GROMACS .gro file of N, CA and C in nm:
model
  489
    1MET      N    1   0.083  -0.121  -0.020
    1MET     CA    2   0.017   0.020   0.007
    1MET      C    3   0.077   0.135  -0.009
    2ASN      N    4   0.063   0.218  -0.094
    2ASN     CA    5   0.160   0.359  -0.102
    2ASN      C    6   0.097   0.446  -0.020
    3SER      N    7   0.157   0.473   0.089
    3SER     CA    8   0.140   0.569   0.167
    3SER      C    9   0.158   0.728   0.133
    4LEU      N   10   0.214   0.754   0.002
    4LEU     CA   11   0.223   0.874  -0.022
    4LEU      C   12   0.119   0.945  -0.045
    5PRO      N   13   0.014   0.911  -0.130
    5PRO     CA   14  -0.101   1.032  -0.115
    5PRO      C   15  -0.186   1.029  -0.018
    6LEU      N   16  -0.174   0.948   0.103
    6LEU     CA   17  -0.235   0.977   0.230
    6LEU      C   18  -0.124   1.094   0.280
    7PHE      N   19   0.019   1.085   0.259
    7PHE     CA   20   0.082   1.185   0.328
    7PHE      C   21   0.061   1.308   0.278
    8LEU      N   22   0.047   1.323   0.130
    8LEU     CA   23   0.007   1.426   0.068
    8LEU      C   24  -0.112   1.489   0.091
    9ILE      N   25  -0.239   1.441   0.124
    9ILE     CA   26  -0.336   1.509   0.172
    9ILE      C   27  -0.326   1.563   0.321
   10ILE      N   28  -0.258   1.489   0.394
   10ILE     CA   29  -0.224   1.544   0.534
   10ILE      C   30  -0.145   1.672   0.528
   11LEU      N   31  -0.061   1.657   0.449
   11LEU     CA   32   0.016   1.790   0.440
   11LEU      C   33  -0.064   1.910   0.367
   12ILE      N   34  -0.133   1.878   0.267
   12ILE     CA   35  -0.208   1.995   0.201
   12ILE      C   36  -0.320   2.034   0.238
   13ALA      N   37  -0.413   1.934   0.312
   13ALA     CA   38  -0.545   1.991   0.391
   13ALA      C   39  -0.545   2.114   0.444
   14PRO      N   40  -0.429   2.106   0.556
   14PRO     CA   41  -0.419   2.225   0.634
   14PRO      C   42  -0.401   2.345   0.568
   15LEU      N   43  -0.317   2.364   0.455
   15LEU     CA   44  -0.307   2.454   0.398
   15LEU      C   45  -0.419   2.508   0.288
   16LEU      N   46  -0.486   2.466   0.243
   16LEU     CA   47  -0.626   2.459   0.188
   16LEU      C   48  -0.738   2.528   0.293
   17LEU      N   49  -0.739   2.438   0.401
   17LEU     CA   50  -0.842   2.516   0.489
   17LEU      C   51  -0.754   2.647   0.578
   18GLY      N   52  -0.658   2.678   0.560
   18GLY     CA   53  -0.593   2.773   0.600
   18GLY      C   54  -0.643   2.895   0.527
   19GLY      N   55  -0.651   2.832   0.405
   19GLY     CA   56  -0.644   2.956   0.294
   19GLY      C   57  -0.807   3.002   0.295
   20CYS      N   58  -0.892   2.944   0.378
   20CYS     CA   59  -1.042   2.956   0.355
   20CYS      C   60  -1.082   3.083   0.461
   21VAL      N   61  -1.127   3.176   0.371
   21VAL     CA   62  -1.150   3.289   0.446
   21VAL      C   63  -1.292   3.344   0.430
   22ASP      N   64  -1.368   3.403   0.527
   22ASP     CA   65  -1.464   3.458   0.498
   22ASP      C   66  -1.533   3.577   0.377
   23LYS      N   67  -1.610   3.516   0.281
   23LYS     CA   68  -1.640   3.596   0.177
   23LYS      C   69  -1.744   3.681   0.215
   24PRO      N   70  -1.763   3.806   0.105
   24PRO     CA   71  -1.855   3.860   0.101
   24PRO      C   72  -1.981   3.790   0.042
   25ILE      N   73  -2.094   3.848   0.075
   25ILE     CA   74  -2.221   3.746   0.050
   25ILE      C   75  -2.342   3.858   0.016
   26GLY      N   76  -2.399   3.871  -0.089
   26GLY     CA   77  -2.456   3.943  -0.161
   26GLY      C   78  -2.439   4.098  -0.134
   27GLY      N   79  -2.328   4.142  -0.128
   27GLY     CA   80  -2.306   4.304  -0.090
   27GLY      C   81  -2.263   4.310   0.068
   28TYR      N   82  -2.265   4.211   0.140
   28TYR     CA   83  -2.247   4.255   0.288
   28TYR      C   84  -2.104   4.170   0.307
   29VAL      N   85  -2.022   4.235   0.364
   29VAL     CA   86  -1.871   4.201   0.426
   29VAL      C   87  -1.908   4.133   0.525
   30PRO      N   88  -1.806   4.025   0.535
   30PRO     CA   89  -1.809   3.967   0.687
   30PRO      C   90  -1.763   4.010   0.792
   31ALA      N   91  -1.794   4.019   0.892
   31ALA     CA   92  -1.748   4.082   1.021
   31ALA      C   93  -1.611   4.075   1.047
   32SER      N   94  -1.560   3.957   1.033
   32SER     CA   95  -1.422   3.896   1.043
   32SER      C   96  -1.305   3.947   0.957
   33SER      N   97  -1.389   4.048   0.864
   33SER     CA   98  -1.275   4.129   0.751
   33SER      C   99  -1.235   4.242   0.840
   34PHE      N  100  -1.295   4.285   0.940
   34PHE     CA  101  -1.273   4.420   1.006
   34PHE      C  102  -1.246   4.402   1.158
   35SER      N  103  -1.307   4.309   1.196
   35SER     CA  104  -1.318   4.281   1.360
   35SER      C  105  -1.251   4.145   1.410
   36LYS      N  106  -1.190   4.134   1.517
   36LYS     CA  107  -1.124   4.031   1.576
   36LYS      C  108  -1.153   4.056   1.706
   37LYS      N  109  -1.243   3.987   1.758
   37LYS     CA  110  -1.305   3.929   1.898
   37LYS      C  111  -1.350   4.090   1.965
   38GLY      N  112  -1.428   4.150   1.863
   38GLY     CA  113  -1.503   4.267   1.888
   38GLY      C  114  -1.444   4.388   1.880
   39PHE      N  115  -1.298   4.366   1.851
   39PHE     CA  116  -1.234   4.536   1.824
   39PHE      C  117  -1.183   4.516   1.689
   40ALA      N  118  -1.145   4.635   1.651
   40ALA     CA  119  -1.124   4.656   1.505
   40ALA      C  120  -0.983   4.590   1.495
   41LYS      N  121  -0.952   4.495   1.351
   41LYS     CA  122  -0.841   4.443   1.345
   41LYS      C  123  -0.741   4.535   1.282
   42ASN      N  124  -0.776   4.641   1.230
   42ASN     CA  125  -0.680   4.763   1.152
   42ASN      C  126  -0.765   4.877   1.180
   43ARG      N  127  -0.702   4.970   1.309
   43ARG     CA  128  -0.775   5.091   1.351
   43ARG      C  129  -0.774   5.175   1.236
   44GLU      N  130  -0.683   5.205   1.156
   44GLU     CA  131  -0.674   5.310   1.026
   44GLU      C  132  -0.783   5.261   0.935
   45GLU      N  133  -0.815   5.172   0.888
   45GLU     CA  134  -0.901   5.103   0.793
   45GLU      C  135  -1.025   5.127   0.850
   46VAL      N  136  -1.060   5.119   0.978
   46VAL     CA  137  -1.187   5.123   1.052
   46VAL      C  138  -1.223   5.292   1.061
   47LEU      N  139  -1.125   5.350   1.128
   47LEU     CA  140  -1.144   5.492   1.108
   47LEU      C  141  -1.190   5.537   0.991
   48ALA      N  142  -1.129   5.494   0.882
   48ALA     CA  143  -1.155   5.556   0.731
   48ALA      C  144  -1.309   5.528   0.714
   49HIS      N  145  -1.368   5.414   0.767
   49HIS     CA  146  -1.506   5.405   0.728
   49HIS      C  147  -1.610   5.446   0.829
   50ARG      N  148  -1.573   5.543   0.929
   50ARG     CA  149  -1.637   5.575   1.048
   50ARG      C  150  -1.713   5.669   0.974
   51GLY      N  151  -1.878   5.675   1.014
   51GLY     CA  152  -1.956   5.759   0.995
   51GLY      C  153  -2.038   5.697   0.843
   52LYS      N  154  -1.955   5.572   0.778
   52LYS     CA  155  -2.044   5.542   0.651
   52LYS      C  156  -2.140   5.436   0.707
   53VAL      N  157  -2.225   5.403   0.598
   53VAL     CA  158  -2.305   5.294   0.613
   53VAL      C  159  -2.268   5.160   0.556
   54LEU      N  160  -2.248   5.059   0.647
   54LEU     CA  161  -2.182   4.917   0.596
   54LEU      C  162  -2.312   4.818   0.568
   55LYS      N  163  -2.244   4.752   0.500
   55LYS     CA  164  -2.333   4.594   0.495
   55LYS      C  165  -2.236   4.501   0.532
   56VAL      N  166  -2.291   4.424   0.669
   56VAL     CA  167  -2.229   4.351   0.736
   56VAL      C  168  -2.292   4.188   0.778
   57TRP      N  169  -2.213   4.096   0.756
   57TRP     CA  170  -2.293   3.978   0.826
   57TRP      C  171  -2.164   3.901   0.907
   58GLY      N  172  -2.248   3.843   1.013
   58GLY     CA  173  -2.163   3.781   1.138
   58GLY      C  174  -2.278   3.680   1.229
   59TYR      N  175  -2.265   3.703   1.328
   59TYR     CA  176  -2.300   3.591   1.408
   59TYR      C  177  -2.364   3.658   1.543
   60VAL      N  178  -2.489   3.642   1.593
   60VAL     CA  179  -2.549   3.692   1.704
   60VAL      C  180  -2.479   3.642   1.815
   61ASP      N  181  -2.411   3.728   1.903
   61ASP     CA  182  -2.368   3.692   2.064
   61ASP      C  183  -2.486   3.662   2.137
   62GLY      N  184  -2.538   3.564   2.147
   62GLY     CA  185  -2.641   3.498   2.213
   62GLY      C  186  -2.651   3.551   2.377
   63GLY      N  187  -2.530   3.566   2.427
   63GLY     CA  188  -2.509   3.598   2.573
   63GLY      C  189  -2.520   3.761   2.568
   64ASN      N  190  -2.524   3.824   2.467
   64ASN     CA  191  -2.530   3.954   2.472
   64ASN      C  192  -2.638   4.013   2.357
   65VAL      N  193  -2.764   3.996   2.423
   65VAL     CA  194  -2.903   4.051   2.343
   65VAL      C  195  -2.974   4.116   2.469
   66PHE      N  196  -2.980   4.248   2.426
   66PHE     CA  197  -3.066   4.338   2.544
   66PHE      C  198  -3.161   4.371   2.480
   67PRO      N  199  -3.286   4.344   2.533
   67PRO     CA  200  -3.426   4.394   2.500
   67PRO      C  201  -3.442   4.524   2.525
   68LYS      N  202  -3.531   4.596   2.465
   68LYS     CA  203  -3.560   4.729   2.475
   68LYS      C  204  -3.605   4.771   2.641
   69ASP      N  205  -3.617   4.692   2.743
   69ASP     CA  206  -3.655   4.725   2.887
   69ASP      C  207  -3.530   4.690   2.939
   70SER      N  208  -3.437   4.690   2.898
   70SER     CA  209  -3.282   4.638   2.973
   70SER      C  210  -3.267   4.768   3.029
   71GLY      N  211  -3.184   4.783   3.089
   71GLY     CA  212  -3.131   4.902   3.160
   71GLY      C  213  -2.997   4.974   3.102
   72VAL      N  214  -2.924   4.862   2.995
   72VAL     CA  215  -2.812   4.930   2.935
   72VAL      C  216  -2.834   4.999   2.821
   73ASN      N  217  -2.943   5.008   2.779
   73ASN     CA  218  -2.990   5.065   2.647
   73ASN      C  219  -3.005   5.211   2.646
   74GLN      N  220  -2.983   5.271   2.521
   74GLN     CA  221  -3.029   5.414   2.509
   74GLN      C  222  -3.170   5.416   2.504
   75PRO      N  223  -3.221   5.526   2.527
   75PRO     CA  224  -3.379   5.524   2.505
   75PRO      C  225  -3.440   5.526   2.388
   76GLY      N  226  -3.523   5.455   2.372
   76GLY     CA  227  -3.590   5.418   2.207
   76GLY      C  228  -3.493   5.314   2.147
   77LYS      N  229  -3.422   5.223   2.201
   77LYS     CA  230  -3.325   5.173   2.109
   77LYS      C  231  -3.309   5.036   2.202
   78TRP      N  232  -3.268   4.921   2.170
   78TRP     CA  233  -3.233   4.793   2.199
   78TRP      C  234  -3.101   4.742   2.139
   79ARG      N  235  -3.044   4.650   2.192
   79ARG     CA  236  -2.912   4.603   2.119
   79ARG      C  237  -2.859   4.452   2.140
   80PHE      N  238  -2.811   4.406   2.046
   80PHE     CA  239  -2.758   4.269   2.039
   80PHE      C  240  -2.602   4.297   1.978
   81ASP      N  241  -2.514   4.199   2.031
   81ASP     CA  242  -2.365   4.203   1.993
   81ASP      C  243  -2.358   4.127   1.874
   82LEU      N  244  -2.256   4.128   1.794
   82LEU     CA  245  -2.231   4.074   1.669
   82LEU      C  246  -2.102   4.017   1.669
   83LYS      N  247  -2.086   3.888   1.662
   83LYS     CA  248  -1.959   3.806   1.660
   83LYS      C  249  -1.906   3.782   1.524
   84ALA      N  250  -1.788   3.794   1.477
   84ALA     CA  251  -1.704   3.759   1.333
   84ALA      C  252  -1.747   3.642   1.333
   85LYS      N  253  -1.686   3.551   1.445
   85LYS     CA  254  -1.698   3.391   1.393
   85LYS      C  255  -1.826   3.322   1.480
   86PRO      N  256  -1.888   3.212   1.462
   86PRO     CA  257  -1.980   3.135   1.542
   86PRO      C  258  -1.892   3.087   1.655
   87SER      N  259  -1.770   3.033   1.664
   87SER     CA  260  -1.666   2.995   1.736
   87SER      C  261  -1.639   3.125   1.855
   88ASP      N  262  -1.675   3.251   1.796
   88ASP     CA  263  -1.596   3.321   1.910
   88ASP      C  264  -1.647   3.313   2.053
   89ASP      N  265  -1.604   3.341   2.170
   89ASP     CA  266  -1.656   3.370   2.314
   89ASP      C  267  -1.744   3.457   2.317
   90VAL      N  268  -1.840   3.425   2.436
   90VAL     CA  269  -1.934   3.507   2.448
   90VAL      C  270  -1.870   3.687   2.480
   91GLY      N  271  -1.887   3.781   2.449
   91GLY     CA  272  -1.830   3.920   2.504
   91GLY      C  273  -1.738   3.932   2.373
   92GLN      N  274  -1.695   3.835   2.265
   92GLN     CA  275  -1.572   3.879   2.164
   92GLN      C  276  -1.652   3.938   2.068
   93SER      N  277  -1.721   4.043   2.098
   93SER     CA  278  -1.851   4.087   1.983
   93SER      C  279  -1.844   4.213   1.993
   94PHE      N  280  -1.930   4.305   1.921
   94PHE     CA  281  -1.914   4.460   1.900
   94PHE      C  282  -2.084   4.469   1.901
   95SER      N  283  -2.117   4.595   1.887
   95SER     CA  284  -2.266   4.605   1.972
   95SER      C  285  -2.336   4.667   1.843
   96ILE      N  286  -2.460   4.617   1.806
   96ILE     CA  287  -2.545   4.678   1.722
   96ILE      C  288  -2.677   4.714   1.764
   97LEU      N  289  -2.677   4.876   1.735
   97LEU     CA  290  -2.779   4.937   1.795
   97LEU      C  291  -2.916   4.952   1.751
   98ILE      N  292  -3.010   4.924   1.768
   98ILE     CA  293  -3.165   4.937   1.682
   98ILE      C  294  -3.260   5.018   1.749
   99ARG      N  295  -3.305   5.094   1.653
   99ARG     CA  296  -3.426   5.166   1.723
   99ARG      C  297  -3.569   5.049   1.756
  100VAL      N  298  -3.606   5.071   1.830
  100VAL     CA  299  -3.746   4.979   1.887
  100VAL      C  300  -3.845   4.994   1.793
  101ASP      N  301  -3.892   4.866   1.737
  101ASP     CA  302  -4.010   4.888   1.634
  101ASP      C  303  -4.107   4.783   1.653
  102ASP      N  304  -4.179   4.727   1.543
  102ASP     CA  305  -4.266   4.624   1.550
  102ASP      C  306  -4.207   4.506   1.544
  103ARG      N  307  -4.068   4.503   1.488
  103ARG     CA  308  -4.005   4.370   1.503
  103ARG      C  309  -3.924   4.317   1.613
  104HIS      N  310  -3.910   4.432   1.678
  104HIS     CA  311  -3.824   4.392   1.830
  104HIS      C  312  -3.874   4.242   1.900
  105ASP      N  313  -3.980   4.211   1.923
  105ASP     CA  314  -4.015   4.081   1.975
  105ASP      C  315  -3.978   4.002   1.942
  106GLU      N  316  -3.999   3.973   1.815
  106GLU     CA  317  -3.976   3.877   1.715
  106GLU      C  318  -3.826   3.855   1.734
  107LEU      N  319  -3.753   3.937   1.713
  107LEU     CA  320  -3.599   3.917   1.705
  107LEU      C  321  -3.566   3.888   1.846
  108VAL      N  322  -3.578   3.930   1.932
  108VAL     CA  323  -3.562   3.919   2.069
  108VAL      C  324  -3.568   3.770   2.074
  109ALA      N  325  -3.696   3.722   2.057
  109ALA     CA  326  -3.738   3.589   2.113
  109ALA      C  327  -3.616   3.483   2.037
  110LEU      N  328  -3.601   3.523   1.892
  110LEU     CA  329  -3.559   3.424   1.839
  110LEU      C  330  -3.429   3.419   1.853
  111PHE      N  331  -3.340   3.551   1.870
  111PHE     CA  332  -3.213   3.532   1.928
  111PHE      C  333  -3.168   3.473   2.059
  112GLU      N  334  -3.261   3.486   2.155
  112GLU     CA  335  -3.268   3.398   2.288
  112GLU      C  336  -3.305   3.247   2.261
  113ALA      N  337  -3.403   3.228   2.183
  113ALA     CA  338  -3.412   3.090   2.145
  113ALA      C  339  -3.333   2.997   2.112
  114THR      N  340  -3.244   3.078   1.992
  114THR     CA  341  -3.127   3.003   1.925
  114THR      C  342  -3.017   3.001   2.012
  115ASP      N  343  -2.988   3.060   2.105
  115ASP     CA  344  -2.904   3.099   2.193
  115ASP      C  345  -2.883   2.944   2.292
  116PHE      N  346  -3.034   2.967   2.356
  116PHE     CA  347  -3.066   2.850   2.443
  116PHE      C  348  -3.057   2.709   2.368
  117ALA      N  349  -3.085   2.724   2.251
  117ALA     CA  350  -3.041   2.597   2.179
  117ALA      C  351  -2.911   2.549   2.111
  118ASP      N  352  -2.817   2.681   2.183
  118ASP     CA  353  -2.686   2.655   2.135
  118ASP      C  354  -2.659   2.654   1.988
  119LYS      N  355  -2.771   2.727   1.895
  119LYS     CA  356  -2.714   2.722   1.749
  119LYS      C  357  -2.700   2.901   1.733
  120PRO      N  358  -2.590   2.887   1.617
  120PRO     CA  359  -2.519   3.018   1.575
  120PRO      C  360  -2.650   3.068   1.487
  121THR      N  361  -2.670   3.210   1.510
  121THR     CA  362  -2.755   3.285   1.421
  121THR      C  363  -2.689   3.397   1.342
  122ARG      N  364  -2.680   3.338   1.194
  122ARG     CA  365  -2.607   3.453   1.104
  122ARG      C  366  -2.714   3.554   1.087
  123VAL      N  367  -2.648   3.640   1.092
  123VAL     CA  368  -2.750   3.796   1.041
  123VAL      C  369  -2.679   3.874   0.970
  124PHE      N  370  -2.767   3.959   0.879
  124PHE     CA  371  -2.706   4.068   0.772
  124PHE      C  372  -2.746   4.174   0.813
  125VAL      N  373  -2.658   4.300   0.837
  125VAL     CA  374  -2.693   4.413   0.882
  125VAL      C  375  -2.665   4.509   0.821
  126THR      N  376  -2.721   4.613   0.816
  126THR     CA  377  -2.723   4.757   0.723
  126THR      C  378  -2.707   4.861   0.829
  127GLY      N  379  -2.615   4.929   0.858
  127GLY     CA  380  -2.604   5.035   0.954
  127GLY      C  381  -2.493   5.120   0.958
  128LYS      N  382  -2.476   5.241   1.048
  128LYS     CA  383  -2.368   5.314   1.030
  128LYS      C  384  -2.268   5.320   1.142
  129LEU      N  385  -2.145   5.286   1.104
  129LEU     CA  386  -2.021   5.269   1.152
  129LEU      C  387  -1.974   5.383   1.269
  130SER      N  388  -1.951   5.350   1.375
  130SER     CA  389  -1.901   5.415   1.466
  130SER      C  390  -1.791   5.356   1.556
  131THR      N  391  -1.716   5.438   1.614
  131THR     CA  392  -1.596   5.389   1.687
  131THR      C  393  -1.559   5.469   1.818
  132PHE      N  394  -1.513   5.383   1.889
  132PHE     CA  395  -1.451   5.456   2.020
  132PHE      C  396  -1.314   5.392   2.080
  133ASP      N  397  -1.248   5.481   2.147
  133ASP     CA  398  -1.113   5.424   2.185
  133ASP      C  399  -1.160   5.328   2.334
  134ALA      N  400  -1.080   5.237   2.318
  134ALA     CA  401  -1.090   5.139   2.415
  134ALA      C  402  -0.952   5.092   2.477
  135PRO      N  403  -0.920   5.183   2.571
  135PRO     CA  404  -0.748   5.136   2.627
  135PRO      C  405  -0.746   5.070   2.724
  136MET      N  406  -0.669   4.981   2.728
  136MET     CA  407  -0.640   4.872   2.778
  136MET      C  408  -0.500   4.875   2.872
  137ASN      N  409  -0.459   4.790   2.924
  137ASN     CA  410  -0.322   4.769   3.009
  137ASN      C  411  -0.200   4.839   2.906
  138PHE      N  412  -0.162   4.775   2.859
  138PHE     CA  413  -0.073   4.824   2.725
  138PHE      C  414  -0.097   4.861   2.612
  139VAL      N  415  -0.178   4.824   2.545
  139VAL     CA  416  -0.253   4.879   2.434
  139VAL      C  417  -0.358   4.957   2.420
  140ARG      N  418  -0.388   5.011   2.315
  140ARG     CA  419  -0.544   5.072   2.294
  140ARG      C  420  -0.568   5.028   2.178
  141LYS      N  421  -0.699   4.970   2.187
  141LYS     CA  422  -0.787   4.918   2.060
  141LYS      C  423  -0.871   4.991   2.044
  142THR      N  424  -0.952   4.990   1.962
  142THR     CA  425  -1.064   5.026   1.867
  142THR      C  426  -1.204   4.966   1.888
  143GLY      N  427  -1.281   4.994   1.919
  143GLY     CA  428  -1.429   4.960   1.964
  143GLY      C  429  -1.505   4.991   1.863
  144LEU      N  430  -1.595   4.917   1.819
  144LEU     CA  431  -1.697   4.920   1.707
  144LEU      C  432  -1.823   4.902   1.764
  145ILE      N  433  -1.929   5.011   1.696
  145ILE     CA  434  -2.074   5.015   1.703
  145ILE      C  435  -2.135   5.044   1.567
  146ILE      N  436  -2.242   4.949   1.523
  146ILE     CA  437  -2.316   4.971   1.417
  146ILE      C  438  -2.463   5.058   1.466
  147ASP      N  439  -2.495   5.142   1.425
  147ASP     CA  440  -2.621   5.169   1.472
  147ASP      C  441  -2.732   5.175   1.319
  148VAL      N  442  -2.787   5.108   1.374
  148VAL     CA  443  -2.922   5.068   1.271
  148VAL      C  444  -3.033   5.131   1.303
  149ASN      N  445  -3.083   5.187   1.142
  149ASN     CA  446  -3.208   5.267   1.156
  149ASN      C  447  -3.356   5.182   1.182
  150SER      N  448  -3.360   5.068   1.151
  150SER     CA  449  -3.480   4.998   1.175
  150SER      C  450  -3.455   4.840   1.162
  151SER      N  451  -3.526   4.750   1.252
  151SER     CA  452  -3.519   4.607   1.220
  151SER      C  453  -3.521   4.548   1.102
  152LYS      N  454  -3.583   4.600   1.016
  152LYS     CA  455  -3.609   4.575   0.854
  152LYS      C  456  -3.438   4.570   0.810
  153ASP      N  457  -3.353   4.621   0.874
  153ASP     CA  458  -3.208   4.600   0.825
  153ASP      C  459  -3.144   4.510   0.868
  154ILE      N  460  -3.209   4.424   0.926
  154ILE     CA  461  -3.169   4.290   0.993
  154ILE      C  462  -3.217   4.185   0.919
  155LEU      N  463  -3.129   4.117   0.852
  155LEU     CA  464  -3.186   4.024   0.769
  155LEU      C  465  -3.141   3.872   0.830
  156LEU      N  466  -3.222   3.765   0.819
  156LEU     CA  467  -3.210   3.652   0.870
  156LEU      C  468  -3.135   3.570   0.783
  157LYS      N  469  -3.170   3.608   0.654
  157LYS     CA  470  -3.110   3.497   0.555
  157LYS      C  471  -3.040   3.601   0.486
  158ALA      N  472  -2.957   3.509   0.383
  158ALA     CA  473  -2.851   3.590   0.312
  158ALA      C  474  -2.910   3.633   0.175
  159PRO      N  475  -2.916   3.795   0.097
  159PRO     CA  476  -2.974   3.830   0.026
  159PRO      C  477  -3.007   3.762  -0.072
  160THR      N  478  -2.897   3.675  -0.113
  160THR     CA  479  -2.899   3.609  -0.230
  160THR      C  480  -2.990   3.475  -0.230
  161GLU      N  481  -3.043   3.464  -0.116
  161GLU     CA  482  -3.143   3.332  -0.068
  161GLU      C  483  -3.256   3.381  -0.033
  162MET      N  484  -3.313   3.492  -0.077
  162MET     CA  485  -3.431   3.579  -0.018
  162MET      C  486  -3.542   3.577  -0.141
  163ARG      N  487  -3.492   3.496  -0.238
  163ARG     CA  488  -3.596   3.500  -0.367
  163ARG      C  489  -3.682   3.426  -0.359
   0.00000   0.00000   0.00000
C-alpha cells in the first residue's frame, strides 16, 4: 500500500483550510474582515469607514442580547452584539444598536431561543459605523458600534437566498 497520497493529503489539507476566509455575501462584508474578538483588526482602516453605512454579516452573540426594557440601552433603542465567527466566545463581539419597532419582540425571542439551543444565528446588518477608543493595560484598541435605523435592516437570510 502506497502511503504517499495519504501523506500529501495530510500535508496539503491544512494549507487549503487555512486559506479559507469569510467572503462577502450579496454585498455584505463579513464582520471578520474588520473585527477580531469585537475590536477593529486595523484601526486606520476602520477609522476611514467611520460614519459610513456598512453592510455586514456575522453571528449574534446570544449572551449579549439586550431587549428594549434592559437598563443598558439608550432610550428608544435595543441592542445585540455581533460576533465575527460563530466560535468566538461570549463578549468577543461588538454592539448593534437598533431603534425599537414592531419587529423587536420577534427578533429578541429568536435570538434568545437560538442561543438557548446553542445554535449560531447568522444575520445581515445594514447600519452606520462608529468607533470609540478602548484603552487597555498596554495597548489601545478601537471599539466598534453599528447603529441601525430599523429592524428591517437586519436580515436573517442571505440576500441571495431571499428570492
